[in-house]
Amino acid sequence: MKLVILDRDGVINYDSEQFIKSPEEWKPIPGSLNAIARLNHAGYTVVVATNQSGIGRGLLDMSTLTAIHEKLQKMLLLAGGKIDAFFYCPHTADLKCSCRKPEPGMLLEIASRFDVDLNRVPAIGDSLRDLVSARKVGAKPILVLTGKGQKTLENGGLPEGTEVYADLSEAVNSLVG
Ligand SMILES: [Mg+2]
Ligand SMILES: [Zn+2]
């Protein structure tokens, strides 16, 4: 199977320092939903792996996260695409869990759930921790400059082999031509 792993905030939708705490606050970055649909049409299964420590901080609960993802899917459906699965880490950093990126736990769970080898699987994110978790499992780290991406690029220290694109749409162009 052909798989792509996406970070959510700053890649699919606008990020917020105050966290995305409601469906109303979830707003897609122009072109991102269309880009996911193009991946689907090219035969890719698309999954999301997202740190959501706002849950651990009590800023939103699971049912709100589900409602946010239902909004995402609904808008994506109108663009002709779908996310096959959402993987999220609800923990705060101090818990030192194995799923919060840059740890590779969510990616390993994806590998196990879909019974797929993550070697060279594109993993697209806007933060260093997305790229580091990708690198840890042999996936292909791809940085987009939306969200925190520009700052991530300026801070340097990107994992070896990281590809950089302006946004999700351009990253997808590199995958599906
Ligand atoms: Mg992000
Ligand atoms: Zn976690």
Coordinates of C-alpha atoms and ligand atoms in Angstrom, one line a residue:
M1 CA 0.0 0.0 0.0
K2 CA 1.0 3.6 -0.5
L3 CA 0.9 5.6 2.7
V4 CA 1.4 9.3 3.6
I5 CA 1.5 10.5 7.2
L6 CA 0.5 14.1 7.9
D7 CA 0.9 16.2 11.0
R8 CA -2.3 18.2 11.4
D9 CA -1.8 21.7 12.9
G10 CA 0.3 24.0 10.7
V11 CA 0.1 21.5 7.8
I12 CA -3.7 20.9 7.1
N13 CA -5.0 23.7 9.2
Y14 CA -3.8 27.0 10.6
D15 CA -2.1 26.5 13.9
S16 CA -2.7 28.6 17.1
E17 CA -0.5 29.2 20.1
Q18 CA -3.7 29.0 22.1
F19 CA -4.4 25.5 20.7
I20 CA -7.3 24.4 18.4
K21 CA -10.0 23.8 21.0
S22 CA -13.2 23.8 19.0
P23 CA -14.5 22.9 15.5
E24 CA -15.0 26.7 14.9
E25 CA -11.3 27.3 15.5
W26 CA -10.3 24.7 13.0
K27 CA -9.6 26.4 9.6
P28 CA -8.0 24.7 6.6
I29 CA -4.9 26.2 5.0
P30 CA -5.9 27.0 1.4
G31 CA -5.1 24.1 -1.0
S32 CA -4.5 21.6 1.8
L33 CA -7.8 19.7 1.5
N34 CA -7.4 19.5 -2.3
A35 CA -3.9 18.2 -1.9
I36 CA -5.1 15.4 0.3
A37 CA -7.8 14.5 -2.3
R38 CA -5.1 14.4 -4.9
L39 CA -3.1 12.0 -2.8
N40 CA -6.2 9.8 -2.4
H41 CA -6.8 9.9 -6.2
A42 CA -3.2 8.8 -6.7
G43 CA -3.9 5.7 -4.6
Y44 CA -2.4 6.9 -1.3
T45 CA -3.9 6.1 2.1
V46 CA -3.5 9.3 4.2
V47 CA -3.3 9.2 8.0
V48 CA -2.8 12.0 10.5
A49 CA -0.5 11.8 13.5
T50 CA -0.9 14.7 15.8
N51 CA 0.3 15.8 19.3
Q52 CA -2.8 17.2 21.1
S53 CA -1.5 18.0 24.5
G54 CA -4.5 20.5 24.9
I55 CA -6.4 17.4 26.0
G56 CA -3.9 16.6 28.8
R57 CA -4.1 20.3 29.8
G58 CA -7.9 20.1 30.0
L59 CA -8.4 22.7 27.2
L60 CA -10.5 20.3 25.1
D61 CA -11.9 16.8 25.6
M62 CA -12.0 13.7 23.4
S63 CA -15.5 14.4 22.1
T64 CA -14.4 17.9 21.0
L65 CA -11.4 16.4 19.3
T66 CA -13.7 14.0 17.5
A67 CA -16.0 16.9 16.5
I68 CA -13.0 18.8 15.1
H69 CA -12.0 15.7 13.1
E70 CA -15.6 15.3 11.8
K71 CA -15.4 18.9 10.5
L72 CA -12.1 18.1 8.8
Q73 CA -13.6 15.0 7.2
K74 CA -16.7 16.7 6.1
M75 CA -14.9 19.6 4.4
L76 CA -12.4 17.1 3.0
L77 CA -15.2 15.0 1.6
L78 CA -16.5 18.0 -0.3
A79 CA -13.0 18.3 -1.8
G80 CA -13.2 14.6 -2.8
G81 CA -10.7 13.2 -0.2
K82 CA -10.6 11.5 3.1
I83 CA -8.3 10.8 6.1
D84 CA -8.2 7.0 6.7
A85 CA -7.2 7.3 10.4
F86 CA -6.4 9.9 13.1
F87 CA -3.7 9.0 15.6
Y88 CA -3.2 11.5 18.4
C89 CA -1.2 11.8 21.6
P90 CA -3.3 13.5 24.3
H91 CA -0.4 13.7 26.8
T92 CA 1.5 16.7 28.1
A93 CA 5.3 16.6 27.6
D94 CA 6.0 16.1 31.3
L95 CA 4.4 12.6 31.2
K96 CA 7.3 11.5 28.9
C97 CA 5.0 9.1 27.0
S98 CA 6.2 7.2 24.0
C99 CA 3.6 8.6 21.6
R100 CA 4.2 12.3 21.8
K101 CA 6.4 13.4 18.8
P102 CA 9.5 13.5 18.6
E103 CA 9.0 10.0 20.0
P104 CA 8.0 7.5 17.3
G105 CA 5.1 5.8 19.1
M106 CA 2.3 7.0 16.9
L107 CA 4.2 6.1 13.7
L108 CA 4.9 2.7 15.1
E109 CA 1.2 2.3 15.9
I110 CA 0.4 3.3 12.3
A111 CA 2.9 0.7 11.0
S112 CA 1.3 -2.0 13.1
R113 CA -2.3 -1.0 12.4
F114 CA -1.8 -0.9 8.6
D115 CA 0.8 -3.7 8.6
V116 CA 3.1 -1.5 6.5
D117 CA 6.9 -0.9 6.4
L118 CA 7.5 2.8 7.1
N119 CA 10.8 2.9 5.2
R120 CA 10.7 5.9 2.9
V121 CA 7.0 6.6 3.7
P122 CA 6.5 10.4 3.4
A123 CA 5.9 12.0 6.8
I124 CA 4.9 15.7 6.4
G125 CA 5.1 18.2 9.2
D126 CA 5.9 21.8 10.1
S127 CA 7.9 21.2 13.4
L128 CA 11.3 19.6 14.0
R129 CA 9.6 17.0 16.2
D130 CA 7.6 15.7 13.2
L131 CA 10.7 15.3 11.2
V132 CA 12.7 13.7 14.0
S133 CA 9.9 11.1 14.7
A134 CA 9.8 10.3 11.0
R135 CA 13.6 9.8 10.9
K136 CA 13.5 7.5 13.9
V137 CA 11.4 5.0 12.0
G138 CA 13.1 5.4 8.6
A139 CA 10.2 7.4 7.1
K140 CA 11.0 10.3 4.7
P141 CA 10.8 13.6 6.6
I142 CA 9.2 16.4 4.6
L143 CA 9.0 20.0 6.0
V144 CA 6.3 22.4 4.9
L145 CA 6.8 26.1 5.5
T146 CA 3.2 26.8 6.7
G147 CA 2.5 26.9 10.4
K148 CA 5.7 26.8 12.4
G149 CA 7.6 25.6 9.3
Q150 CA 9.5 28.8 8.4
K151 CA 10.7 29.1 12.0
T152 CA 11.7 25.4 11.9
L153 CA 13.7 25.9 8.8
E154 CA 15.4 29.0 10.3
N155 CA 16.3 27.1 13.4
G156 CA 18.2 24.5 11.4
G157 CA 19.3 21.1 12.5
L158 CA 16.9 19.3 10.2
P159 CA 17.3 15.5 10.0
E160 CA 19.4 14.4 7.1
G161 CA 17.4 14.0 3.9
T162 CA 14.6 16.3 4.9
E163 CA 12.8 17.7 1.8
V164 CA 11.3 21.2 2.1
Y165 CA 8.2 22.6 0.3
A166 CA 6.2 25.8 0.6
D167 CA 3.0 24.0 1.7
L168 CA 1.2 20.7 1.6
S169 CA 0.0 21.3 -2.0
E170 CA 3.6 21.7 -3.2
A171 CA 4.7 18.7 -1.1
V172 CA 2.0 16.6 -2.8
N173 CA 3.1 17.8 -6.2
S174 CA 6.5 16.2 -5.5
L175 CA 4.7 12.9 -4.7
V176 CA 2.1 12.7 -7.4
G177 CA 3.5 15.0 -10.1
Ligands
MG1 MG 2.3 21.0 13.4
ZN2 ZN 1.4 10.4 24.3

